[in-house]
CSV table of C-alpha atoms in Angstrom, one decimal:
chain,number,residue,atom,x,y,z
A,492,MET,CA,59.6,55.7,81.8
A,493,ASP,CA,63.1,56.4,80.5
A,494,PRO,CA,65.1,58.2,83.1
A,495,THR,CA,67.0,60.1,80.4
A,496,ASP,CA,63.7,61.4,79.0
A,497,LEU,CA,62.9,65.1,79.3
A,498,SER,CA,60.0,64.8,81.7
A,499,LEU,CA,59.4,66.3,85.1
A,500,PRO,CA,61.1,63.5,87.2
A,501,PRO,CA,64.5,63.8,85.5
A,502,LEU,CA,64.4,67.6,85.5
A,503,ALA,CA,63.3,67.6,89.1
A,504,ALA,CA,66.1,65.1,89.9
A,505,ALA,CA,68.6,67.4,88.3
A,506,PHE,CA,67.4,70.3,90.3
A,507,VAL,CA,67.6,68.3,93.6
A,508,PHE,CA,71.1,67.2,92.7
A,509,GLY,CA,72.1,70.8,92.3
A,510,LEU,CA,70.5,71.7,95.6
A,511,LEU,CA,72.1,68.7,97.4
A,512,GLY,CA,75.4,69.5,96.1
A,513,GLY,CA,75.2,72.9,97.7
A,514,ALA,CA,78.0,72.2,100.2
A,515,HIS,CA,80.4,71.6,97.4
A,516,CYS,CA,79.1,74.8,95.7
A,517,ILE,CA,79.8,76.8,98.8
A,518,GLY,CA,83.4,75.7,98.7
A,519,MET,CA,83.9,76.2,95.0
A,520,CYS,CA,81.8,79.3,94.3
A,521,GLY,CA,81.5,80.9,97.6
A,522,GLY,CA,84.8,82.6,97.6
A,523,ILE,CA,84.2,83.8,94.0
A,524,MET,CA,80.9,85.4,95.0
A,525,SER,CA,82.6,87.1,98.0
A,526,ALA,CA,85.4,88.4,95.8
A,527,LEU,CA,82.9,89.6,93.3
A,528,THR,CA,81.1,91.5,96.0
A,529,PHE,CA,84.1,93.1,97.8
A,530,ALA,CA,85.7,94.1,94.5
A,531,VAL,CA,82.9,96.5,93.9
A,532,PRO,CA,83.7,100.1,94.9
A,533,PRO,CA,81.9,101.0,98.1
A,534,SER,CA,80.1,103.8,96.3
A,535,MET,CA,78.4,101.2,94.0
A,536,ARG,CA,77.4,98.6,96.7
A,537,GLN,CA,73.8,99.4,96.8
A,538,PRO,CA,71.7,96.2,97.4
A,539,GLY,CA,69.9,96.5,94.1
A,540,HIS,CA,73.2,96.8,92.2
A,541,LEU,CA,74.9,93.9,94.0
A,542,ALA,CA,71.9,91.7,93.5
A,543,GLY,CA,72.0,92.4,89.7
A,544,LEU,CA,75.7,91.5,89.6
A,545,LEU,CA,75.2,88.3,91.5
A,546,LEU,CA,72.3,87.2,89.4
A,547,GLY,CA,74.3,88.2,86.2
A,548,TYR,CA,77.2,86.1,87.4
A,549,ASN,CA,74.9,83.1,88.1
A,550,MET,CA,73.1,83.5,84.7
A,551,GLY,CA,76.5,83.2,83.0
A,552,ARG,CA,77.5,80.2,85.1
A,553,ILE,CA,74.3,78.3,84.4
A,554,SER,CA,74.4,79.2,80.7
A,555,SER,CA,77.9,77.6,80.6
A,556,TYR,CA,76.4,74.4,82.2
A,557,MET,CA,73.7,74.3,79.6
A,558,ILE,CA,76.2,74.9,76.7
A,559,ALA,CA,78.5,72.2,78.0
A,560,GLY,CA,75.5,69.8,78.4
A,561,ALA,CA,74.4,70.4,74.9
A,562,LEU,CA,77.9,69.9,73.5
A,563,VAL,CA,78.4,66.7,75.4
A,564,ALA,CA,74.9,65.4,74.4
A,565,LEU,CA,75.9,66.2,70.7
A,566,LEU,CA,78.9,64.0,71.2
A,567,GLY,CA,76.7,61.3,72.6
A,568,SER,CA,74.5,61.5,69.6
A,569,VAL,CA,77.4,61.1,67.2
A,570,LEU,CA,78.7,58.1,69.2
A,571,ASN,CA,75.3,56.6,69.2
A,572,HIS,CA,75.1,56.7,65.4
A,573,ALA,CA,78.7,55.6,64.9
A,574,LEU,CA,79.0,52.7,67.4
A,575,ASP,CA,76.5,49.9,67.9
A,576,GLY,CA,75.7,49.2,71.6
A,577,ILE,CA,77.4,52.5,72.8
A,578,ALA,CA,74.1,54.0,74.1
A,579,LEU,CA,73.8,51.3,76.8
A,580,ALA,CA,77.5,51.9,77.8
A,581,LEU,CA,76.9,55.6,78.1
A,582,ARG,CA,73.8,55.1,80.3
A,583,ILE,CA,75.7,52.8,82.6
A,584,LEU,CA,78.5,55.4,82.8
A,585,ALA,CA,75.9,58.1,83.7
A,586,ALA,CA,74.6,55.9,86.5
A,587,VAL,CA,78.1,55.1,87.8
A,588,MET,CA,78.9,58.8,87.8
A,589,LEU,CA,75.8,59.6,89.8
A,590,LEU,CA,76.9,56.9,92.3
A,591,LEU,CA,80.2,58.6,92.6
A,592,MET,CA,78.4,61.9,93.2
A,593,ALA,CA,76.4,60.3,96.0
A,594,LEU,CA,79.6,58.9,97.7
A,595,TYR,CA,81.3,62.4,97.4
A,596,ILE,CA,78.4,64.3,98.8
A,597,ALA,CA,78.1,61.9,101.8
A,598,ASN,CA,81.9,62.1,102.4
A,599,TRP,CA,82.1,58.3,102.1
A,600,TRP,CA,84.7,58.4,99.2
A,601,LYS,CA,86.4,61.3,97.4
A,602,GLY,CA,87.1,59.5,94.2
A,603,LEU,CA,85.2,62.1,92.3
A,604,LEU,CA,88.1,64.5,93.0
A,605,HIS,CA,90.2,62.5,90.5
A,606,VAL,CA,87.6,63.1,87.8
A,607,GLU,CA,88.0,66.9,88.3
A,608,ALA,CA,91.6,66.6,87.2
A,609,LEU,CA,90.3,66.0,83.7
A,610,GLY,CA,89.3,69.6,83.3
A,611,ARG,CA,92.3,71.3,84.9
A,612,SER,CA,94.3,71.8,81.7
A,613,LEU,CA,91.4,73.6,80.0
A,614,TRP,CA,90.8,75.7,83.2
A,615,ARG,CA,94.4,76.9,83.3
A,616,ARG,CA,93.9,78.4,79.9
A,617,ILE,CA,90.6,80.2,80.4
A,618,GLU,CA,90.9,81.2,84.1
A,619,PRO,CA,93.2,84.2,83.4
A,620,VAL,CA,90.6,85.6,81.1
A,621,GLY,CA,88.1,85.7,84.0
A,622,ARG,CA,90.6,87.5,86.2
A,623,ARG,CA,90.9,90.3,83.6
A,624,LEU,CA,87.2,91.0,84.1
A,625,MET,CA,87.7,92.0,87.7
A,626,PRO,CA,86.6,94.2,89.3
A,627,VAL,CA,83.1,93.6,88.1
A,628,VAL,CA,81.0,96.8,88.2
A,629,LYS,CA,78.5,96.1,85.4
A,630,VAL,CA,76.0,93.3,84.9
A,631,PRO,CA,77.4,92.3,81.4
A,632,GLN,CA,80.8,91.9,83.1
A,633,ALA,CA,79.2,89.7,85.7
A,634,VAL,CA,77.5,87.5,83.1
A,635,ALA,CA,80.8,87.2,81.1
A,636,LEU,CA,82.7,86.3,84.3
A,637,GLY,CA,80.1,83.7,85.3
A,638,SER,CA,80.2,82.1,81.8
A,639,ILE,CA,84.0,81.7,82.3
A,640,TRP,CA,83.8,80.4,85.9
A,641,GLY,CA,81.1,77.9,84.9
A,642,TRP,CA,83.9,75.9,83.3
A,643,MET,CA,85.8,75.5,86.6
A,644,PRO,CA,86.6,71.8,87.2
A,645,CYS,CA,83.9,70.3,89.3
A,646,GLY,CA,83.2,66.6,89.9
A,647,LEU,CA,79.5,67.2,90.5
A,648,ILE,CA,79.1,69.0,87.1
A,649,TYR,CA,81.1,66.2,85.4
A,650,SER,CA,78.6,63.7,86.9
A,651,MET,CA,75.8,65.6,85.3
A,652,LEU,CA,77.6,65.9,82.0
A,653,ALA,CA,77.9,62.1,82.0
A,654,TRP,CA,74.1,62.0,82.3
A,655,SER,CA,74.0,64.6,79.4
A,656,LEU,CA,76.2,62.3,77.3
A,657,ALA,CA,73.7,59.4,77.8
A,658,VAL,CA,70.7,61.7,76.9
A,659,ALA,CA,72.4,62.3,73.6
A,660,GLU,CA,70.0,65.1,72.7
A,661,PRO,CA,71.4,68.6,73.0
A,662,LEU,CA,68.1,70.5,73.9
A,663,ARG,CA,67.2,67.9,76.6
A,664,ALA,CA,70.7,67.9,78.0
A,665,ALA,CA,70.7,71.7,78.1
A,666,ALA,CA,67.4,71.8,80.0
A,667,MET,CA,68.7,69.2,82.4
A,668,MET,CA,71.9,71.1,83.1
A,669,GLY,CA,69.8,74.3,83.5
A,670,ALA,CA,67.7,72.6,86.1
A,671,PHE,CA,70.9,71.5,87.9
A,672,GLY,CA,72.3,75.0,87.8
A,673,LEU,CA,69.0,76.4,89.2
A,674,GLY,CA,69.3,73.9,92.1
A,675,THR,CA,72.7,75.4,93.1
A,676,LEU,CA,71.3,78.9,93.2
A,677,PRO,CA,69.8,79.0,96.7
A,678,VAL,CA,73.1,78.1,98.4
A,679,VAL,CA,75.3,80.2,96.1
A,680,LEU,CA,73.1,83.4,96.5
A,681,ALA,CA,72.7,83.0,100.3
A,682,THR,CA,74.7,85.5,102.2
A,683,GLY,CA,75.5,86.4,105.8
A,684,VAL,CA,73.5,84.5,108.5
A,685,ALA,CA,71.5,82.8,105.9
A,686,ALA,CA,74.5,81.4,104.2
A,687,ARG,CA,75.9,80.1,107.5
A,688,ARG,CA,72.6,78.4,108.4
A,689,VAL,CA,72.2,76.9,104.9
A,690,SER,CA,75.8,75.8,105.0
A,691,LEU,CA,75.4,74.1,108.4
A,692,TRP,CA,72.2,72.3,107.2
A,693,ILE,CA,73.8,71.1,104.0
A,694,ARG,CA,77.0,70.0,105.7
A,695,HIS,CA,75.3,68.2,108.5
A,696,PRO,CA,76.1,64.4,108.2
A,697,ALA,CA,72.4,63.4,108.3
A,698,THR,CA,71.6,65.8,105.4
A,699,ARG,CA,74.5,64.5,103.4
A,700,THR,CA,73.5,60.9,104.1
A,701,ILE,CA,69.9,61.4,103.0
A,702,ALA,CA,71.0,63.2,99.9
A,703,ALA,CA,73.5,60.4,99.0
A,704,LEU,CA,70.8,57.7,99.5
A,705,LEU,CA,68.4,59.6,97.3
A,706,ILE,CA,70.9,59.9,94.5
A,707,ILE,CA,71.9,56.2,94.9
A,708,SER,CA,68.2,55.3,94.7
A,709,PHE,CA,67.9,57.3,91.4
A,710,ALA,CA,71.1,55.7,90.0
A,711,VAL,CA,69.9,52.2,90.9
A,712,TRP,CA,66.6,52.9,89.3
A,713,GLN,CA,68.4,53.9,86.1
A,714,LEU,CA,70.4,50.6,86.2
A,715,TRP,CA,67.3,48.5,86.9
A,716,HIS,CA,65.5,50.2,84.0
A,717,LEU,CA,68.4,49.5,81.7
A,718,GLN,CA,68.5,45.9,82.8
A,719,SER,CA,64.8,45.4,82.3
A,720,MET,CA,65.1,47.0,78.8
A,721,THR,CA,68.0,44.8,77.9
A,722,GLY,CA,66.1,41.8,79.2
A,723,MET,CA,63.1,42.6,77.0
A,724,ASP,CA,65.3,43.1,74.0
A,725,ASP,CA,66.9,39.7,74.6
A,726,MET,CA,63.4,38.1,74.8
A,727,ALA,CA,62.3,39.8,71.6
A,728,SER,CA,65.4,38.6,69.8
A,729,MET,CA,64.7,35.0,70.9
A,730,THR,CA,61.1,35.1,69.8
A,731,PRO,CA,60.6,33.3,66.4
A,732,SER,CA,59.1,35.5,63.7
A,733,HIS,CA,56.1,34.3,61.8
A,734,HIS,CA,55.8,35.0,58.1
């Protein structure tokens, strides 16, 4: 089975990657969620209204992931048609980025932080637009704010976008990025005692190590699959044809 195919295992893997990257999401998005909540006037802080705002924010955030995945996959499709052999290189890049994600989640190596620098120039341009939407008191505002903050530089997202680049099919990549975004929801939406418990569980060294090993296993499976495909192609090219 092709690991970049849109079947349950890749989508499930994307969801799990989002879930396991929750510790990073707490650091990146937790403050935004708190600011979004406390900026709401006290008279409008009914649980139902706050829940609507938080869900709206996350809908916008995940939609940005899906749009980014589709755009990157479109670029991958163009590259595949323009350059011979680029598909293999893109898939190797995707596997390498997953390995970097695993090292980052386990706190074994923080090299993925350098990748985040790639998006900082774009973020400096669009971040002020998000600030103008504060304070958020209506769901459409929350969706708009989430769609902007979804472009915040994030090494984990960039790792998933590298996978989208290898997929090279916009719809499939959008579905995969949506699954990843859904995986981040439990941690991002957790509040109060639940947030502390979830945070402690995700930040525990054993949890991080298990998460990293799972991701490394998936990346190695991708590389093995690519190697086996390449080997079969080489054998096919060496087989004499009969006319």
